[in-house]
Tab-separated table of C-alpha atoms in Angstrom:
chain	number	residue	atom	x	y	z
A	1	UNK	CA	-23.399	163.692	246.051
A	2	UNK	CA	-22.800	159.953	245.641
A	3	UNK	CA	-23.719	158.542	242.246
A	4	UNK	CA	-23.134	155.822	239.703
A	5	UNK	CA	-23.301	156.707	236.022
A	6	UNK	CA	-24.051	153.898	233.570
A	7	UNK	CA	-23.026	154.392	229.954
A	8	UNK	CA	-25.797	152.804	227.890
A	9	UNK	CA	-23.807	153.194	224.672
A	10	UNK	CA	-21.098	151.030	226.248
A	11	UNK	CA	-23.704	148.386	227.110
A	12	UNK	CA	-24.978	148.398	223.515
A	13	UNK	CA	-21.426	148.068	222.172
A	14	UNK	CA	-20.627	145.131	224.432
A	15	UNK	CA	-23.852	143.287	223.575
A	16	UNK	CA	-23.298	143.729	219.846
A	17	UNK	CA	-19.701	142.561	220.166
A	18	UNK	CA	-20.578	139.430	222.146
A	19	UNK	CA	-23.433	138.611	219.782
A	20	UNK	CA	-21.037	138.779	216.842
A	21	UNK	CA	-18.479	136.565	218.582
A	22	UNK	CA	-21.089	134.008	219.639
A	23	UNK	CA	-22.796	133.750	216.236
A	24	UNK	CA	-24.448	131.639	214.998
A	25	UNK	CA	-25.404	130.759	218.574
A	26	UNK	CA	-28.212	132.751	220.161
A	27	UNK	CA	-27.220	135.348	222.780
A	28	UNK	CA	-28.701	135.119	226.268
A	29	UNK	CA	-27.969	138.271	228.259
A	30	UNK	CA	-27.707	137.616	231.992
A	31	UNK	CA	-29.200	140.473	234.005
A	32	UNK	CA	-29.436	138.941	237.481
A	33	UNK	CA	-28.805	141.103	240.557
A	34	UNK	CA	-30.431	144.119	238.869
A	35	UNK	CA	-28.208	143.756	235.815
A	36	UNK	CA	-25.063	143.369	237.939
A	37	UNK	CA	-25.946	146.614	239.718
A	38	UNK	CA	-26.500	148.558	236.483
A	39	UNK	CA	-30.320	148.602	236.617
A	40	UNK	CA	-32.552	146.281	234.573
A	41	UNK	CA	-35.196	148.895	233.747
A	42	UNK	CA	-32.818	150.929	231.599
A	43	UNK	CA	-30.213	148.316	230.673
A	44	UNK	CA	-32.394	145.407	229.495
A	45	UNK	CA	-34.197	147.365	226.721
A	46	UNK	CA	-30.814	148.574	225.437
A	47	UNK	CA	-29.581	144.989	225.367
A	48	UNK	CA	-32.673	143.855	223.492
A	49	UNK	CA	-32.242	146.614	220.902
A	50	UNK	CA	-28.548	145.703	220.527
A	51	UNK	CA	-29.297	142.082	219.660
A	52	UNK	CA	-30.151	140.053	222.774
A	53	UNK	CA	-32.156	136.958	221.823
A	54	UNK	CA	-33.156	136.095	225.385
A	55	UNK	CA	-32.465	136.995	228.995
A	56	UNK	CA	-31.390	135.081	232.071
A	57	UNK	CA	-31.751	135.854	235.763
A	58	UNK	CA	-31.265	133.861	238.930
A	59	UNK	CA	-34.579	133.986	240.806
A	60	UNK	CA	-38.200	133.719	239.731
A	61	UNK	CA	-38.908	137.050	241.409
A	62	UNK	CA	-36.239	138.694	239.252
A	63	UNK	CA	-37.734	137.074	236.175
A	64	UNK	CA	-41.252	138.345	236.870
A	65	UNK	CA	-39.908	141.860	237.463
A	66	UNK	CA	-37.949	141.681	234.207
A	67	UNK	CA	-41.070	140.603	232.306
A	68	UNK	CA	-42.540	144.003	233.181
A	69	UNK	CA	-39.600	145.595	231.355
A	70	UNK	CA	-39.208	143.097	228.506
A	71	UNK	CA	-42.724	142.003	227.473
A	72	UNK	CA	-41.902	139.536	224.702
A	73	UNK	CA	-38.343	138.172	224.730
A	74	UNK	CA	-37.713	134.784	226.376
A	75	UNK	CA	-36.637	135.001	230.028
A	76	UNK	CA	-35.157	132.091	231.981
A	77	UNK	CA	-34.643	131.672	235.741
A	78	UNK	CA	-33.026	128.752	237.554
A	79	UNK	CA	-32.715	129.535	241.272
A	80	UNK	CA	-35.874	128.470	243.121
A	81	UNK	CA	-37.103	126.432	246.053
A	82	UNK	CA	-39.138	123.309	245.213
A	83	UNK	CA	-41.734	124.560	247.729
A	84	UNK	CA	-41.924	127.980	246.063
A	85	UNK	CA	-45.144	129.164	244.405
A	86	UNK	CA	-44.431	128.998	240.686
A	87	UNK	CA	-47.693	130.635	239.644
A	88	UNK	CA	-46.405	134.219	239.065
A	89	UNK	CA	-43.471	132.982	236.980
A	90	UNK	CA	-45.555	130.553	234.938
A	91	UNK	CA	-48.225	133.206	234.374
A	92	UNK	CA	-45.453	135.478	233.044
A	93	UNK	CA	-44.216	132.805	230.644
A	94	UNK	CA	-40.851	132.404	232.343
A	95	UNK	CA	-38.641	129.533	231.208
A	96	UNK	CA	-37.853	127.449	234.286
A	97	UNK	CA	-34.453	125.933	235.045
A	98	UNK	CA	-34.627	122.426	236.562
A	99	UNK	CA	-31.576	121.905	238.816
A	100	UNK	CA	-32.575	118.582	240.402
A	101	UNK	CA	-34.968	115.656	240.171
A	102	UNK	CA	-36.864	117.109	243.136
A	103	UNK	CA	-37.362	120.370	241.260
A	104	UNK	CA	-38.643	118.459	238.221
A	105	UNK	CA	-41.236	116.698	240.360
A	106	UNK	CA	-42.278	119.993	241.973
A	107	UNK	CA	-42.883	121.627	238.596
A	108	UNK	CA	-44.776	118.593	237.269
A	109	UNK	CA	-47.033	118.678	240.345
A	110	UNK	CA	-48.326	122.102	239.323
A	111	UNK	CA	-49.881	120.645	236.202
A	112	UNK	CA	-48.991	123.824	234.367
A	113	UNK	CA	-47.543	124.287	230.911
A	114	UNK	CA	-43.948	125.451	230.891
A	115	UNK	CA	-40.770	125.618	228.857
A	116	UNK	CA	-37.789	124.295	230.790
A	117	UNK	CA	-34.043	123.960	230.723
A	118	UNK	CA	-32.446	121.105	232.652
A	119	UNK	CA	-29.334	122.067	234.595
A	120	UNK	CA	-26.892	119.159	234.535
A	121	UNK	CA	-23.969	118.539	236.854
A	122	UNK	CA	-20.740	118.551	234.834
A	123	UNK	CA	-18.105	119.164	237.501
A	124	UNK	CA	-18.823	122.413	239.317
A	125	UNK	CA	-20.782	120.627	242.064
A	126	UNK	CA	-23.188	123.475	242.701
A	127	UNK	CA	-26.567	123.341	240.897
A	128	UNK	CA	-27.417	120.595	238.446
A	129	UNK	CA	-28.957	117.139	238.139
A	130	UNK	CA	-26.364	114.582	239.204
A	131	UNK	CA	-25.119	112.181	236.536
A	132	UNK	CA	-26.705	109.095	238.071
A	133	UNK	CA	-30.100	110.820	237.816
A	134	UNK	CA	-29.772	112.226	234.293
A	135	UNK	CA	-31.681	109.466	232.533
A	136	UNK	CA	-34.451	109.294	235.148
A	137	UNK	CA	-34.946	113.061	235.089
A	138	UNK	CA	-34.912	113.314	231.307
A	139	UNK	CA	-37.408	110.446	230.949
A	140	UNK	CA	-39.689	111.934	233.605
A	141	UNK	CA	-39.823	115.292	231.818
A	142	UNK	CA	-40.232	113.622	228.412
A	143	UNK	CA	-43.433	111.945	229.534
A	144	UNK	CA	-45.180	115.135	230.699
A	145	UNK	CA	-47.124	116.605	227.753
A	146	UNK	CA	-47.451	120.035	229.376
A	147	UNK	CA	-43.682	120.524	229.534
A	148	UNK	CA	-41.347	121.442	226.694
A	149	UNK	CA	-37.686	120.724	227.366
A	150	UNK	CA	-35.851	123.400	225.395
A	151	UNK	CA	-32.415	122.041	226.203
A	152	UNK	CA	-29.701	121.509	228.771
A	153	UNK	CA	-27.537	124.033	230.574
A	154	UNK	CA	-24.495	123.874	232.823
A	155	UNK	CA	-21.768	126.204	234.046
A	156	UNK	CA	-17.981	126.233	233.759
A	157	UNK	CA	-15.981	126.475	236.968
A	158	UNK	CA	-12.697	127.597	235.372
A	159	UNK	CA	-13.523	129.191	232.014
A	160	UNK	CA	-11.626	132.337	233.003
A	161	UNK	CA	-8.525	130.094	232.921
A	162	UNK	CA	-8.744	128.909	229.292
A	163	UNK	CA	-5.977	126.312	229.635
A	164	UNK	CA	-7.428	124.681	232.753
A	165	UNK	CA	-7.980	120.963	232.056
A	166	UNK	CA	-11.293	120.976	233.940
A	167	UNK	CA	-12.814	122.897	231.024
A	168	UNK	CA	-12.265	119.893	228.751
A	169	UNK	CA	-13.787	117.619	231.375
A	170	UNK	CA	-16.898	119.740	231.780
A	171	UNK	CA	-17.505	120.114	228.066
A	172	UNK	CA	-17.161	116.351	227.623
A	173	UNK	CA	-19.624	115.745	230.466
A	174	UNK	CA	-22.062	118.214	228.927
A	175	UNK	CA	-21.876	116.429	225.579
A	176	UNK	CA	-22.488	113.118	227.348
A	177	UNK	CA	-25.531	114.563	229.119
A	178	UNK	CA	-26.845	115.878	225.812
A	179	UNK	CA	-26.422	112.474	224.198
A	180	UNK	CA	-28.256	110.888	227.124
A	181	UNK	CA	-31.149	113.359	226.864
A	182	UNK	CA	-31.528	112.816	223.137
A	183	UNK	CA	-31.216	109.092	223.662
A	184	UNK	CA	-34.385	109.070	225.785
A	185	UNK	CA	-36.250	111.144	223.212
A	186	UNK	CA	-35.717	114.821	224.083
A	187	UNK	CA	-34.871	117.112	221.161
A	188	UNK	CA	-32.870	119.666	223.185
A	189	UNK	CA	-32.590	122.317	220.486
A	190	UNK	CA	-31.316	125.176	222.677
A	191	UNK	CA	-28.370	124.149	224.863
A	192	UNK	CA	-26.015	126.484	226.701
A	193	UNK	CA	-22.792	125.959	228.589
A	194	UNK	CA	-20.519	128.878	227.671
A	195	UNK	CA	-20.325	131.937	229.919
A	196	UNK	CA	-18.485	135.156	229.004
A	197	UNK	CA	-14.898	133.805	229.080
A	198	UNK	CA	-15.850	130.565	227.353
A	199	UNK	CA	-17.650	132.409	224.563
A	200	UNK	CA	-14.477	134.395	223.914
A	201	UNK	CA	-11.945	131.577	224.182
A	202	UNK	CA	-13.697	128.254	223.593
A	203	UNK	CA	-15.712	128.127	220.343
A	204	UNK	CA	-16.523	124.442	220.787
A	205	UNK	CA	-18.525	125.253	223.933
A	206	UNK	CA	-20.892	127.804	222.385
A	207	UNK	CA	-23.482	125.195	221.378
A	208	UNK	CA	-26.878	126.721	220.504
A	209	UNK	CA	-26.935	129.608	222.953
A	210	UNK	CA	-24.231	131.674	224.644
A	211	UNK	CA	-25.099	132.710	228.209
A	212	UNK	CA	-23.176	135.956	228.697
A	213	UNK	CA	-22.981	138.061	231.834
A	214	UNK	CA	-20.017	140.106	232.967
A	215	UNK	CA	-18.744	140.949	229.475
A	216	UNK	CA	-21.974	142.816	228.733
A	217	UNK	CA	-21.039	145.362	231.367
A	218	UNK	CA	-17.579	145.901	229.909
A	219	UNK	CA	-15.529	143.869	232.369
A	220	UNK	CA	-12.791	141.774	230.768
A	221	UNK	CA	-13.575	138.136	231.690
A	222	UNK	CA	-10.141	136.676	230.920
A	223	UNK	CA	-7.253	138.097	232.921
A	224	UNK	CA	-4.501	139.541	230.766
A	225	UNK	CA	-6.653	139.759	227.643
A	226	UNK	CA	-8.253	142.795	226.037
A	227	UNK	CA	-11.305	142.109	223.902
A	228	UNK	CA	-12.214	145.752	223.443
A	229	UNK	CA	-15.102	145.739	225.891
A	230	UNK	CA	-16.128	149.124	227.301
A	231	UNK	CA	-16.744	149.393	231.078
A	232	UNK	CA	-20.187	150.889	231.591
A	233	UNK	CA	-20.198	152.015	235.229
A	234	UNK	CA	-18.497	154.902	237.038
A	235	UNK	CA	-18.965	155.393	240.792
A	236	UNK	CA	-18.175	158.827	242.118
A	237	UNK	CA	-18.691	161.117	245.075
A	238	UNK	CA	-17.324	164.516	246.055
A	239	UNK	CA	-14.700	166.021	248.320
A	240	UNK	CA	-16.129	167.320	251.583
A	241	UNK	CA	-13.047	168.967	253.103
A	242	UNK	CA	-9.334	169.439	252.529
A	243	UNK	CA	-7.217	169.901	255.628
A	244	UNK	CA	-3.561	169.702	256.692
A	245	UNK	CA	-1.945	166.956	258.721
A	246	UNK	CA	1.514	167.207	260.268
A	247	UNK	CA	4.263	164.627	260.243
A	248	UNK	CA	3.617	162.036	262.948
A	249	UNK	CA	-0.133	162.680	263.138
A	250	UNK	CA	-2.687	159.997	262.271
A	251	UNK	CA	-6.173	159.825	260.797
A	252	UNK	CA	-9.501	157.982	261.080
A	253	UNK	CA	-10.625	155.304	263.548
A	254	UNK	CA	-7.858	153.457	265.310
A	255	UNK	CA	-5.262	155.890	263.922
A	256	UNK	CA	-4.036	153.107	261.633
A	257	UNK	CA	-2.256	155.454	259.198
A	258	UNK	CA	0.350	158.034	260.169
A	259	UNK	CA	1.685	160.843	257.983
A	260	UNK	CA	5.409	160.546	257.276
A	261	UNK	CA	5.628	164.258	256.404
A	262	UNK	CA	3.492	167.395	256.478
A	263	UNK	CA	0.749	166.973	253.835
A	264	UNK	CA	-2.939	167.459	253.113
A	265	UNK	CA	-5.899	165.107	253.381
A	266	UNK	CA	-9.232	165.112	251.571
A	267	UNK	CA	-12.379	163.669	253.107
A	268	UNK	CA	-14.691	162.032	250.555
A	269	UNK	CA	-18.341	161.177	251.098
A	270	UNK	CA	-18.544	157.385	250.758
A	271	UNK	CA	-18.294	154.535	253.245
A	272	UNK	CA	-19.320	151.017	254.090
A	273	UNK	CA	-22.982	152.024	254.417
A	274	UNK	CA	-22.786	152.862	250.708
A	275	UNK	CA	-21.138	149.588	249.725
A	276	UNK	CA	-17.430	150.396	250.090
A	277	UNK	CA	-16.165	147.660	252.431
A	278	UNK	CA	-14.097	148.499	255.480
A	279	UNK	CA	-11.727	145.744	254.337
A	280	UNK	CA	-10.829	147.819	251.248
A	281	UNK	CA	-8.609	150.050	253.415
A	282	UNK	CA	-5.416	150.782	251.534
A	283	UNK	CA	-6.554	149.115	248.290
A	284	UNK	CA	-8.438	152.063	246.850
A	285	UNK	CA	-6.938	154.975	244.956
A	286	UNK	CA	-9.400	157.803	244.373
A	287	UNK	CA	-9.457	159.725	241.109
A	288	UNK	CA	-9.241	163.489	241.654
A	289	UNK	CA	-8.656	165.747	238.678
A	290	UNK	CA	-7.312	162.874	236.612
A	291	UNK	CA	-4.760	161.803	239.241
A	292	UNK	CA	-4.996	158.818	241.573
A	293	UNK	CA	-4.525	159.423	245.297
A	294	UNK	CA	-4.365	156.664	247.941
A	295	UNK	CA	-7.178	156.194	250.429
A	296	UNK	CA	-5.654	156.022	253.927
A	297	UNK	CA	-6.878	155.016	257.360
A	298	UNK	CA	-10.051	153.147	258.178
A	299	UNK	CA	-13.034	153.215	255.851
A	300	UNK	CA	-15.848	154.725	257.918
A	301	UNK	CA	-19.594	154.296	257.622
A	302	UNK	CA	-19.971	157.298	255.329
A	303	UNK	CA	-16.498	158.819	254.819
A	304	UNK	CA	-13.021	157.958	253.641
A	305	UNK	CA	-9.786	159.920	253.881
A	306	UNK	CA	-7.488	160.427	250.888
A	307	UNK	CA	-3.805	161.376	251.023
A	308	UNK	CA	-3.185	164.350	248.712
A	309	UNK	CA	0.507	164.680	249.494
A	310	UNK	CA	1.401	168.349	249.013
A	311	UNK	CA	-1.834	168.839	247.039
A	312	UNK	CA	0.042	170.331	244.135
A	313	UNK	CA	-3.033	170.123	241.916
A	314	UNK	CA	-5.117	172.163	244.321
A	315	UNK	CA	-7.864	169.665	245.140
A	316	UNK	CA	-10.679	171.514	246.924
A	317	UNK	CA	-14.086	170.843	248.528
A	318	UNK	CA	-16.750	170.050	245.963
A	319	UNK	CA	-14.365	168.394	243.511
A	320	UNK	CA	-15.481	165.162	241.842
A	321	UNK	CA	-13.974	162.047	243.439
A	322	UNK	CA	-14.022	158.854	241.358
A	323	UNK	CA	-14.126	155.606	243.318
A	324	UNK	CA	-13.923	153.498	240.155
A	325	UNK	CA	-14.592	154.094	236.479
A	326	UNK	CA	-13.701	156.943	234.139
A	327	UNK	CA	-11.176	159.191	235.840
A	328	UNK	CA	-10.250	156.652	238.508
A	329	UNK	CA	-9.235	153.030	238.990
A	330	UNK	CA	-11.079	150.548	236.829
A	331	UNK	CA	-13.373	148.108	238.608
A	332	UNK	CA	-10.896	145.387	237.680
A	333	UNK	CA	-7.922	147.275	239.122
A	334	UNK	CA	-9.796	147.901	242.366
A	335	UNK	CA	-10.823	144.255	242.560
A	336	UNK	CA	-7.258	143.056	242.088
A	337	UNK	CA	-5.972	145.475	244.737
A	338	UNK	CA	-8.688	144.440	247.190
A	339	UNK	CA	-8.333	140.703	246.600
A	340	UNK	CA	-11.741	140.150	245.021
A	341	UNK	CA	-13.334	140.100	241.536
A	342	UNK	CA	-14.779	142.927	239.476
A	343	UNK	CA	-18.201	141.226	239.436
A	344	UNK	CA	-18.423	142.145	243.124
A	345	UNK	CA	-17.128	145.679	242.599
A	346	UNK	CA	-19.890	146.756	240.203
A	347	UNK	CA	-22.542	145.269	242.495
A	348	UNK	CA	-21.155	147.235	245.457
A	349	UNK	CA	-22.635	150.761	245.048
A	350	UNK	CA	-25.668	150.894	247.336
A	351	UNK	CA	-26.795	152.977	250.315
A	352	UNK	CA	-27.059	156.641	249.402
A	353	UNK	CA	-25.828	156.153	245.870
A	354	UNK	CA	-28.089	157.525	243.138
A	355	UNK	CA	-27.997	155.967	239.681
A	356	UNK	CA	-27.784	158.047	236.505
A	357	UNK	CA	-27.537	157.067	232.855
A	358	UNK	CA	-25.634	158.446	229.898
A	359	UNK	CA	-26.671	157.785	226.303
A	360	UNK	CA	-25.207	159.714	223.412
A	361	UNK	CA	-24.588	163.181	224.802
A	362	UNK	CA	-27.412	162.981	227.315
A	363	UNK	CA	-27.331	162.327	231.059
A	364	UNK	CA	-30.498	161.298	232.858
A	365	UNK	CA	-31.492	159.932	236.238
């Protein structure tokens, strides 16, 4: 009844496009959070076939799970606790991100061989070795024969605003960190700063590897631009009932919406238990038969109500109801209406939602 459909051909198109734009830099495909809700088991092999040179995730647990899907390609992870057991990740050959001096010491204490990236603070003030500890951290890692420092990495705070002056500042800081690392004797052959919007708008920031996430799933990373990316996910349910409501009557919990004329309402099977937030009340327009109809009243645990007006198109129980994707609002349109970002929207479908895939003319679970 409630399903997401992921278009694998769209994923392949987006990967190939971003690889072409990023060239000659290598392409790291970011598949954290189960490939942004699209499913790593089916999506990652498609990305690899379409040209991915390596993969990135957040946690070590994600990385180990991905290794079971992608046996050979490099996989990097950078979100871990210095007290965490690194054995499964190191056994799987995961490249380890070093976000602080403490993390560097924790990895060295294992005595294990590893390839690492050093996260450097450049102005986002989240993860990354602080500037006053760059030289100490680089020198410490240089002197450990079991460790290979592949390069540096950092993250833009405002790359989706190409003209923001902080982008210049962060790129300059990254170049300074790279000079510092090489000055103490690290080669740093694979360095990455650019995320999806920076890859598309800031060629100088592509360095040796482009670390691309949201664009792979077809979401436009720069507001107001159109780079020809193809959204991969559609979330849909079905109409449970269609019933009349008279002028002056109200619907759903709290009776927060009142009909201003006689009309018809459709009840659709989706709610906050499935990942549609209660706070999205009034932001969503549901696609029914190619038309968009406003969701009205409170979002319930497993139902929403949709205003059909006079129901001139004859919407009936059992009809397909698109929450976002083909036939409905785009994830970006829903995000803008709800005051959030489309990254969150595609990660939302959960609960009773089943995931299906489309490739060529085939649909499969």
